[in-house]
Short mmCIF file of C-alpha atoms and ligand atoms in Angstrom, two decimals:
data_model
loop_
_atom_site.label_atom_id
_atom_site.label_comp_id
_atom_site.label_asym_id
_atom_site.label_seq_id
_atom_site.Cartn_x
_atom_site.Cartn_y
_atom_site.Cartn_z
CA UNK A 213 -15.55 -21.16 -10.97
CA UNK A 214 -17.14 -24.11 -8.75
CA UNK A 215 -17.81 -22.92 -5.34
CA UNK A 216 -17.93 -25.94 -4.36
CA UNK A 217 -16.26 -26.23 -0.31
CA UNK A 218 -12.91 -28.58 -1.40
CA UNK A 219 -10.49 -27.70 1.40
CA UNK A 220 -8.89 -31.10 3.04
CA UNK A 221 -7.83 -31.39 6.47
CA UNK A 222 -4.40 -30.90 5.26
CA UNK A 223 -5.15 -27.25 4.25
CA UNK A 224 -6.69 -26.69 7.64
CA UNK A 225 -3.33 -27.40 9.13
CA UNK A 226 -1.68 -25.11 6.47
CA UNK A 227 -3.82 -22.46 5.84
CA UNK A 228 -3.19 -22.13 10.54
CA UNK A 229 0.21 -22.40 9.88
CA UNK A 230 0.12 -19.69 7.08
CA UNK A 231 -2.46 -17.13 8.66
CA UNK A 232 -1.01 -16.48 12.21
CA UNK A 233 -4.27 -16.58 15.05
CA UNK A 234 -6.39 -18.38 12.41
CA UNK A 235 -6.56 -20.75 15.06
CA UNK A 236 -9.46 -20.06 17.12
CA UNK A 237 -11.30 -19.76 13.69
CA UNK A 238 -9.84 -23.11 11.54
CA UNK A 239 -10.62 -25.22 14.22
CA UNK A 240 -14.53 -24.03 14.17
CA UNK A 241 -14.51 -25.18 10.46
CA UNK A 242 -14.17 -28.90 10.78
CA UNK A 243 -14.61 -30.84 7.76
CA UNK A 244 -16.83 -33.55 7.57
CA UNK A 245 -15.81 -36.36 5.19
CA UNK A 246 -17.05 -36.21 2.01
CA UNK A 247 -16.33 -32.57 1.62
CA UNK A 248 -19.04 -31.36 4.05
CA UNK A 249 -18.01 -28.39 6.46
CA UNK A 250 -19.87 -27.38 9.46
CA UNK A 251 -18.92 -24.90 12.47
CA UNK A 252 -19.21 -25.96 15.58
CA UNK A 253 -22.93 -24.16 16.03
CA UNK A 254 -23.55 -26.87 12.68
CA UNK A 255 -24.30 -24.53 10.62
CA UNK A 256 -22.12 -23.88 7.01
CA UNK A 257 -20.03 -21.24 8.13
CA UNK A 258 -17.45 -20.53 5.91
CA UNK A 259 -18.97 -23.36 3.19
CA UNK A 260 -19.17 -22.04 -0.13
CA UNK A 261 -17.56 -18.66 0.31
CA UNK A 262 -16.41 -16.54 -2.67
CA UNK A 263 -14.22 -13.75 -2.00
CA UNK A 264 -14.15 -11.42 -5.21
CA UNK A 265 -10.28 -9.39 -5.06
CA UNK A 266 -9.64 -6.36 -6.77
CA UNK A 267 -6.88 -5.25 -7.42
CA UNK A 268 -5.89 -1.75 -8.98
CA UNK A 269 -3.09 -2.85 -11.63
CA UNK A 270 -0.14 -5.74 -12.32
CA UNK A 271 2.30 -2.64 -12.80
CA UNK A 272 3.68 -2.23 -9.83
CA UNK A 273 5.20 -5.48 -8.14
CA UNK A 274 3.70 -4.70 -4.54
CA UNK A 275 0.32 -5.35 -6.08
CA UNK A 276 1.15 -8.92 -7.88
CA UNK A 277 2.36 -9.83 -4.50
CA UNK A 278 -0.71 -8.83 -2.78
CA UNK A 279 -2.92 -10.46 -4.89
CA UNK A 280 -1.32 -14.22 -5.07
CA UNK A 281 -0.66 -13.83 -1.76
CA UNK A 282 -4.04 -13.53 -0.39
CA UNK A 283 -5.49 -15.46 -2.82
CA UNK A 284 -3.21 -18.13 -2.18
CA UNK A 285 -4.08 -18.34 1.78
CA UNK A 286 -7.77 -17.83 0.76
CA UNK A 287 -8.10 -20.95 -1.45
CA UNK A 288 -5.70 -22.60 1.35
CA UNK A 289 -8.02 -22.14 3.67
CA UNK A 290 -10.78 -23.45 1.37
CA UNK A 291 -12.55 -20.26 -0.14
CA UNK A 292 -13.32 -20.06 -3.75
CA UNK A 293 -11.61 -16.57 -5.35
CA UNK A 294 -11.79 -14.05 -8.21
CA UNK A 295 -8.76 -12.06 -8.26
CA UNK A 296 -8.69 -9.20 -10.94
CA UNK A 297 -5.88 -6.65 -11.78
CA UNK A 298 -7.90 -3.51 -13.79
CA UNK A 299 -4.66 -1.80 -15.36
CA UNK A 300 -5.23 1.05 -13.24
CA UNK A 301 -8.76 2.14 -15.08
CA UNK A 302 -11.20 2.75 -12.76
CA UNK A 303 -13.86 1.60 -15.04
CA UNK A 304 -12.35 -1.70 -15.73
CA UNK A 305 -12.05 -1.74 -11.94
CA UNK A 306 -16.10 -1.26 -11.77
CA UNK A 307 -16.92 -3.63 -14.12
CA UNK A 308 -14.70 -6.59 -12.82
CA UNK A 309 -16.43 -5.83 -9.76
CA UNK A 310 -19.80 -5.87 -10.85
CA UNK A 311 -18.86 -9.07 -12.20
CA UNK A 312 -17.74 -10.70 -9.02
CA UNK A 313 -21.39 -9.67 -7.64
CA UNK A 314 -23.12 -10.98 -10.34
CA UNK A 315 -20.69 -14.29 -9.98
CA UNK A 316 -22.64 -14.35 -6.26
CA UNK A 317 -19.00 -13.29 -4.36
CA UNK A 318 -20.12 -12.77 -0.51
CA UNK A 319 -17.10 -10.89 0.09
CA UNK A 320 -15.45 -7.99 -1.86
CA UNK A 321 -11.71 -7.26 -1.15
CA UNK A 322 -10.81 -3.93 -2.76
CA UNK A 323 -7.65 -1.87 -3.36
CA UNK A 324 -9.04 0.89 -5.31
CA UNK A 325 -7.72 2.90 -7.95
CA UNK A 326 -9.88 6.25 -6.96
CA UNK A 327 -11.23 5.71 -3.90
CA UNK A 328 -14.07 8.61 -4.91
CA UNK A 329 -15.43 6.64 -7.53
CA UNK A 330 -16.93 2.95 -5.87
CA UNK A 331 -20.04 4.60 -4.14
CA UNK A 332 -22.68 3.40 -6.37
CA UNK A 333 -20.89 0.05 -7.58
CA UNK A 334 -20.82 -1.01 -3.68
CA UNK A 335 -24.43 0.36 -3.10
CA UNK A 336 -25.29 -2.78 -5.67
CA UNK A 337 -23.13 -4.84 -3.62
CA UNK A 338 -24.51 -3.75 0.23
CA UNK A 339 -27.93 -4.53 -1.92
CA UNK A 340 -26.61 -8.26 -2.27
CA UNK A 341 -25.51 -7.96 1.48
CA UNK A 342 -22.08 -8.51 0.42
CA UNK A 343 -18.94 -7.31 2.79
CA UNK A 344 -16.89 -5.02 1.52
CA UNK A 345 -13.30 -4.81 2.75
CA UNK A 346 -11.17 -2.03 1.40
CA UNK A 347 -7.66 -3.33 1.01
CA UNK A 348 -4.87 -0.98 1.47
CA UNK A 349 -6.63 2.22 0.39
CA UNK A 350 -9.89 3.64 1.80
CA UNK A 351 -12.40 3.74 -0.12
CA UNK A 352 -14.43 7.24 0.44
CA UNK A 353 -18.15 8.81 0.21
CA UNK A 354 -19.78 5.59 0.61
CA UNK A 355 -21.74 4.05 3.65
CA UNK A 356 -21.15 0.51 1.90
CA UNK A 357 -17.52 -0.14 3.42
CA UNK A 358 -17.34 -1.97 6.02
CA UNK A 359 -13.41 -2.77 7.22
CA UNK A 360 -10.18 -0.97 6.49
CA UNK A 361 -7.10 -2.85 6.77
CA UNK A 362 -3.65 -1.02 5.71
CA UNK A 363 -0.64 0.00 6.66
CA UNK A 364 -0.03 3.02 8.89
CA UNK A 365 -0.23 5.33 5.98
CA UNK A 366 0.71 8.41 8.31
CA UNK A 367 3.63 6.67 9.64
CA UNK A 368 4.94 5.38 6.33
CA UNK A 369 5.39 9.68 5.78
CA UNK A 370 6.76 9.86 8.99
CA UNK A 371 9.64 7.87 8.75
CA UNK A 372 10.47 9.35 5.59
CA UNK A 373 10.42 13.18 6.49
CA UNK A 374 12.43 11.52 9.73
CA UNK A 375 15.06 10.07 7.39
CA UNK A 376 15.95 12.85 5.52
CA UNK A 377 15.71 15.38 9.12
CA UNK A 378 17.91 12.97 10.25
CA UNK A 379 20.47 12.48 7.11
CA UNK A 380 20.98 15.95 6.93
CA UNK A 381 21.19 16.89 10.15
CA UNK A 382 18.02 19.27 10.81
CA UNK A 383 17.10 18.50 14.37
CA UNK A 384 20.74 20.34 14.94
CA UNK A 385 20.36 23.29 12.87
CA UNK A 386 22.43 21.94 9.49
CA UNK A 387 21.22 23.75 6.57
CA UNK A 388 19.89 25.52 4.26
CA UNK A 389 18.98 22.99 2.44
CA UNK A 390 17.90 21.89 -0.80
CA UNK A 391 14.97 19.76 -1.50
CA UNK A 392 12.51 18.59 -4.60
CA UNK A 393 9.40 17.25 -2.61
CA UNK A 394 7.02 14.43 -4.86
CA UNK A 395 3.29 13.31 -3.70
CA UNK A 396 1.67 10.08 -4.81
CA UNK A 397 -1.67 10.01 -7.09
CA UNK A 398 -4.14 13.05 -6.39
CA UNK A 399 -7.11 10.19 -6.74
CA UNK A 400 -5.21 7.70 -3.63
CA UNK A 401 -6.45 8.57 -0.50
CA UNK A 402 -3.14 7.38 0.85
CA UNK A 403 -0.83 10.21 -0.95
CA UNK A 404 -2.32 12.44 1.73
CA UNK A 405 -1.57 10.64 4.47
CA UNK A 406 2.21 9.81 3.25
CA UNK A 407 2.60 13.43 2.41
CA UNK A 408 1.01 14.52 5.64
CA UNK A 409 3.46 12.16 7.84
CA UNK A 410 6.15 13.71 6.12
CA UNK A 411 5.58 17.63 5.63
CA UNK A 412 5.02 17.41 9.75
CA UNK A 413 8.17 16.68 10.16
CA UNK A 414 9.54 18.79 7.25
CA UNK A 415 7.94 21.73 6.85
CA UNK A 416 8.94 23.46 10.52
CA UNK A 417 12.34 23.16 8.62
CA UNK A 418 10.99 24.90 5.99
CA UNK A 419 9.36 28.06 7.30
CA UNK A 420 12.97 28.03 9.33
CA UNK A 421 14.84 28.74 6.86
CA UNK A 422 16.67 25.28 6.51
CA UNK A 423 14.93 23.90 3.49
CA UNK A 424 14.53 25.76 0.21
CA UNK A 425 12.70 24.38 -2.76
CA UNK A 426 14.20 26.08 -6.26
CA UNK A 427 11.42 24.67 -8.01
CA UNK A 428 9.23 26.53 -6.04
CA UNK A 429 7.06 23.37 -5.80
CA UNK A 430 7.00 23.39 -2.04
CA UNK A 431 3.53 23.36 -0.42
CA UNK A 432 2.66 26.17 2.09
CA UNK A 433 0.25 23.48 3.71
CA UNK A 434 -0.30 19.70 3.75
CA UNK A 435 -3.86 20.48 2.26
CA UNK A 436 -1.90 21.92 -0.82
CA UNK A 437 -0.09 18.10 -1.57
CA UNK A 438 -2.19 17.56 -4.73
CA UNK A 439 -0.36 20.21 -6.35
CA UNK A 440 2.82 17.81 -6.23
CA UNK A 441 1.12 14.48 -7.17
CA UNK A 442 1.57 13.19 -9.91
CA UNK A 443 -1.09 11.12 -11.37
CA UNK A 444 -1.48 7.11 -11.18
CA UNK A 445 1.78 7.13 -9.55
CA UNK A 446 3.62 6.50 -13.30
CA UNK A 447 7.66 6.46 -13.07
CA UNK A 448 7.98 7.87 -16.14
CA UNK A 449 5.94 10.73 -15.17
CA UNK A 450 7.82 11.13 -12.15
CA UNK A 451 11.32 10.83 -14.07
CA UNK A 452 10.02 13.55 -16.27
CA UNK A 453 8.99 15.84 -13.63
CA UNK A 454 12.67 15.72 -11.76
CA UNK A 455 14.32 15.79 -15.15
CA UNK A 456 12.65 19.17 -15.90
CA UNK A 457 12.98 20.57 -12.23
CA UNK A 458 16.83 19.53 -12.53
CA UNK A 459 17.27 21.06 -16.27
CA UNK A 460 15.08 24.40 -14.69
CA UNK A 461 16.99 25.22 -11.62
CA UNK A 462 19.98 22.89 -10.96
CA UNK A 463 21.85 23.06 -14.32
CA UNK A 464 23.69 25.72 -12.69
CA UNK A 465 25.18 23.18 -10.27
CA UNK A 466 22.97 24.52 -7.37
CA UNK A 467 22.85 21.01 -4.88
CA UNK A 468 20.35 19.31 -4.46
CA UNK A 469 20.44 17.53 -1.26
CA UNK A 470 17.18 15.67 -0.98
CA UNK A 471 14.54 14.52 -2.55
CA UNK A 472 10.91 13.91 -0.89
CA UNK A 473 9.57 10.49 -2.71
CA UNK A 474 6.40 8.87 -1.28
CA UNK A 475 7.21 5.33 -2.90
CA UNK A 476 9.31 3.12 -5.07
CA UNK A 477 7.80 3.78 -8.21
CA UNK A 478 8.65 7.45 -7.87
CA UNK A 479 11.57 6.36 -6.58
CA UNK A 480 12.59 4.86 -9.56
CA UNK A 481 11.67 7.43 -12.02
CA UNK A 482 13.59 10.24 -9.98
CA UNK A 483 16.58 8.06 -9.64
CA UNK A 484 16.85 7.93 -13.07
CA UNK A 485 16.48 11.39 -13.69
CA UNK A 486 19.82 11.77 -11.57
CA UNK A 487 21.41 10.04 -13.30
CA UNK A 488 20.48 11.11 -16.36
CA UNK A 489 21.52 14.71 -15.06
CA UNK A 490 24.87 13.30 -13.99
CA UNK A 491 24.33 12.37 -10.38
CA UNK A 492 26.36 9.56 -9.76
CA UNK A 493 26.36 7.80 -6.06
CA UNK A 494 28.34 8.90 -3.63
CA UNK A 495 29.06 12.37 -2.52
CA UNK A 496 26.88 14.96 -3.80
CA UNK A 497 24.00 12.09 -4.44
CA UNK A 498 21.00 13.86 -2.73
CA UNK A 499 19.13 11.82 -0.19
CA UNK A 500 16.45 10.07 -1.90
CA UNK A 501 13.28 7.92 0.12
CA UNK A 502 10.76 5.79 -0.68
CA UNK A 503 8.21 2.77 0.00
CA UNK A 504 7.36 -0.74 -0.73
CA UNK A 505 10.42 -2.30 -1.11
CA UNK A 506 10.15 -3.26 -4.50
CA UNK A 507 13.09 -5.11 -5.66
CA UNK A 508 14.01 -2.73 -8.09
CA UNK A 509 14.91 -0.10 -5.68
CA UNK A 510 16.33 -2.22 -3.23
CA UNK A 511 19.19 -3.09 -6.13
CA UNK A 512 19.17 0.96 -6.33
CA UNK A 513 19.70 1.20 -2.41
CA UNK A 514 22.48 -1.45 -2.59
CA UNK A 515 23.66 0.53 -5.57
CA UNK A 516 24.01 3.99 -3.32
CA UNK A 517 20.78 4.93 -5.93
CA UNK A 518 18.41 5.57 -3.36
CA UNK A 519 18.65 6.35 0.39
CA UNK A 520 16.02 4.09 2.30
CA UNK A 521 12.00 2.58 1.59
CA UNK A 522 9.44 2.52 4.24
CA UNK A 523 8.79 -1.99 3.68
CA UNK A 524 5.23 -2.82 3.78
CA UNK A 525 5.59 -6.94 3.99
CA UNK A 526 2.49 -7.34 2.07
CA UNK A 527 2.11 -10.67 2.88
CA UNK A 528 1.52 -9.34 6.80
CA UNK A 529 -1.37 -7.41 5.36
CA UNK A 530 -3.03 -10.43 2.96
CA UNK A 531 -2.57 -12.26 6.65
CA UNK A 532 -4.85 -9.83 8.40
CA UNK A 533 -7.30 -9.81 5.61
CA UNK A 534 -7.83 -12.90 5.28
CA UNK A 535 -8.19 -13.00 9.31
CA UNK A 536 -10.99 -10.54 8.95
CA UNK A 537 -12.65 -12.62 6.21
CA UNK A 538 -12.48 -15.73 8.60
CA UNK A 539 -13.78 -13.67 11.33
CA UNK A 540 -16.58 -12.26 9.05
CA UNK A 541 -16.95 -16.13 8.29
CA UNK A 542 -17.52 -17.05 11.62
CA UNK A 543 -19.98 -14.43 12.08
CA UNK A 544 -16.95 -13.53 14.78
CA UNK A 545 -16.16 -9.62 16.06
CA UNK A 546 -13.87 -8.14 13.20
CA UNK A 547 -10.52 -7.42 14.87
CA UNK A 548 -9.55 -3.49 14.29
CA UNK A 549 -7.48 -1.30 16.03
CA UNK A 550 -8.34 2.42 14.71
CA UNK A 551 -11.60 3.74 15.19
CA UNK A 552 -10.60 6.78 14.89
CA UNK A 553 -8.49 7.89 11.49
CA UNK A 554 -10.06 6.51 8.51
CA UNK A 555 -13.07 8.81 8.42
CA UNK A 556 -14.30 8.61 4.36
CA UNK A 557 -16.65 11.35 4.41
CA UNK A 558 -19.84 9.54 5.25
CA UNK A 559 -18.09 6.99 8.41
CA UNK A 560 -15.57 6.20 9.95
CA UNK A 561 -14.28 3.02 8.42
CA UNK A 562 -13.32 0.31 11.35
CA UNK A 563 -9.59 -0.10 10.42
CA UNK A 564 -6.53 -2.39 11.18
CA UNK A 565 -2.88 -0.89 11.16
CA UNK A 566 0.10 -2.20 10.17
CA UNK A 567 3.53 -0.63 11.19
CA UNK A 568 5.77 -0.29 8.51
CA UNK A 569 9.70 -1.21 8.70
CA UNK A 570 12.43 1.52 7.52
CA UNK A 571 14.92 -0.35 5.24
CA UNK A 572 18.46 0.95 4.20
CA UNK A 573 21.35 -0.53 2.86
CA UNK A 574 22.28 -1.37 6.32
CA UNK A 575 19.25 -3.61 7.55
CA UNK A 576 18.08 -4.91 4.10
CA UNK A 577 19.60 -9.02 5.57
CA UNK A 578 17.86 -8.52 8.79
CA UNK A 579 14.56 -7.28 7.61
CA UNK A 580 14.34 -8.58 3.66
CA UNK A 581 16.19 -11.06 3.60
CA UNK A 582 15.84 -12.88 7.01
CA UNK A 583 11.79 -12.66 6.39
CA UNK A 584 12.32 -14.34 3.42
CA UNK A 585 10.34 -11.56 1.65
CA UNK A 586 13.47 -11.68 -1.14
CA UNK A 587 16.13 -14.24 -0.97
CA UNK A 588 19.54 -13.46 -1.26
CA UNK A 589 19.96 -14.52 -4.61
CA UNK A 590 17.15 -11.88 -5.70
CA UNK A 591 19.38 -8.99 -4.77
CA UNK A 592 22.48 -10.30 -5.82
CA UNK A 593 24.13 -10.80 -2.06
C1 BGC B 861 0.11 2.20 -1.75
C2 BGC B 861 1.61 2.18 -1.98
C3 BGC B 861 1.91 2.15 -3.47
C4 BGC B 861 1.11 3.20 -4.23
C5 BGC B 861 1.24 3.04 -5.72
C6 BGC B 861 -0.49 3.35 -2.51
O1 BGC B 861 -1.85 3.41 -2.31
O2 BGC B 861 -0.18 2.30 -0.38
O3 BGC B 861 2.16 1.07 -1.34
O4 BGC B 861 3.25 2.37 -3.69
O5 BGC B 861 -0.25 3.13 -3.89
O6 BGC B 861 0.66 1.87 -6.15
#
């Protein structure tokens, strides 16, 4: 790919336009005519930039969306890309990035598929004095990582251990309850987190008395969520899981009133476990969460198939990368606003948070559809 600077004045104005408090940043890369850019110290800032993007597989939707949209504002705002989807194999994930080094990238945007496994790939990178921004998920036991920008993984949890306190009633006593908690990936930093937000809120209930697991699959403590993930966050696998805790200990007709998914894809599979078991929506459907707002599960949530997703507008979070990149660009302080959290064993990682949105079937026009994030054709209203 040429890395030749090509941006036009025109994708100034858009590439402002599309990455909110750009700005500042934009108007320090003027272009000179004949396709020469300078900052306003003259030197080449932001000239011949290459921003390598990995990205951990084209299986989920969230990811696709990620991808095209940062590397959309990216090449909008005149920086040569690689974008790569690894099928969720970490060494394909390695190797694609090695790749982007060797291509001479300057800036490495990563959503990781084990977030153990990058040390020594990104110690080649840090040799080539290359950024390193990890996208989404942290990237851990490595000194070579230099931003963080996600969404508040804790919170996403939250809100969905608060949804189901809330749907059933907890905070006044309802109960006992059942419930089939799920984790995300062992290998994702993030399933931690998500499982953390939520078994704060949850487990009190549980050690009351108020929630009963018949599967027995209930951790004691949030350290114990890997014993509920389930691996590369497959629906399939997750489907198969719920259809053998329903055959085990619900064909009896014990309820099941709730069901503790950390995203859509589990979302998916679990929902069509139910119904495979005979849930139909309605009464009796347990409460089911989830996360990303995929379209598929927003159809279920119109369809009374799933209870609520924690949104992540991924194009809010490709915004804020590609903010940090300009910053790094401009040789400009890197916006972050948790110094704290995001500790990955060696650092802590300098991180920006996102809030994430709760969306039901009662807000899905204000928040999905009035953001334009799906029209209203997409989910057939
Ligand atoms: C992301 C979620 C996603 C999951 C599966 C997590 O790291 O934060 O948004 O659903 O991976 O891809």
């Amino acid at each position: 790919m040429s890395r030749t600077w090509i941006r036009a004045a025109a994708g100034v104005a858009a590439a402002s336009l599309l990455v909110g408090g750009l700005a500042a940043c934009s108007a320090e890369r003027t272009d000179e005519p004949g396709g020469e850019t300078s900052s306003s110290d003259g030197s080449a800032a932001g000239s011949e930039m290459l921003v390598g993007i990995a990205m951990p597989t084209k299986s989920l939707e969230r990811w696709n969306k990620d991808g095209s949209h940062l590397e959309e504002l990216l090449q909008t705002a005149g920086y040569d890309t690689n974008l790569q989807y690894a099928d969720n194999k970490v060494d394909q994930q390695i190797s694609q990035i090695q790749n982007m080094i060797n291509e001479g990238a300057d800036i490495l945007v990563i959503a990781s598929i084990d977030g153990t496994a990058l040390a020594p790939i990104l110690s080649t990178a840090k040799e080539q004095d290359i950024t390193v921004i990890a996208y989404d998920r942290l990237i851990n036991d490595t000194p070579d990582v230099d931003y963080y920008a996600t969404f508040d993984n804790y919170m996403v949890g939250q809100m969905q251990g608060q949804y189901i306190e809330e749907a059933l009633g907890l905070a006044d006593g309802a109960g006992p309850f059942n419930i089939e908690p799920f984790a995300g990936s062992p290998d994702d930093n993030n399933a931690k987190f998500f499982f953390s937000g939520a078994w704060d809120v949850l487990l009190p209930y549980v050690e009351a008395g108020q929630l009963a697991t018949p599967s027995g699959k209930s951790p004691a403590s949030n350290d114990e969520w890997q014993s509920i993930g389930i691996p590369g966050w497959g629906s399939e696998d997750a489907q198969d899981e719920m259809t053998t805790r329903l055959n085990s200990f619900y064909a009896d007709g014990t309820a099941l009133d709730a069901v503790l998914s950390p995203n859509d894809s589990l979302a998916l599979g679990i929902a069509q476990a139910l119904e495979g078991a005979g849930y139909t929506p309605g009464d009796g459907y347990p409460v089911l969460t989830g996360q990303d707002g995929d379209q598929a599960n927003v159809l279920n949530i119109i369809a009374g198939k799933q209870s609520m997703t924690v949104w992540k507008d991924t194009r809010t979070l490709a915004e804020r990368v590609a903010t940090m990149i300009d910053e790094i660009t401009a040789g400009e302080t890197v916006e972050t606003n948790d110094t704290e959290t995001y500790d990955n064993g060696v650092k802590v990682v300098p991180t920006y948070l996102i809030p994430p949105v709760v969306v039901t079937a009662d807000n899905i026009e204000d928040t999905l559809v009035a953001s334009g994030f799906y029209s209203a054709e997409d989910l057939g209203l």
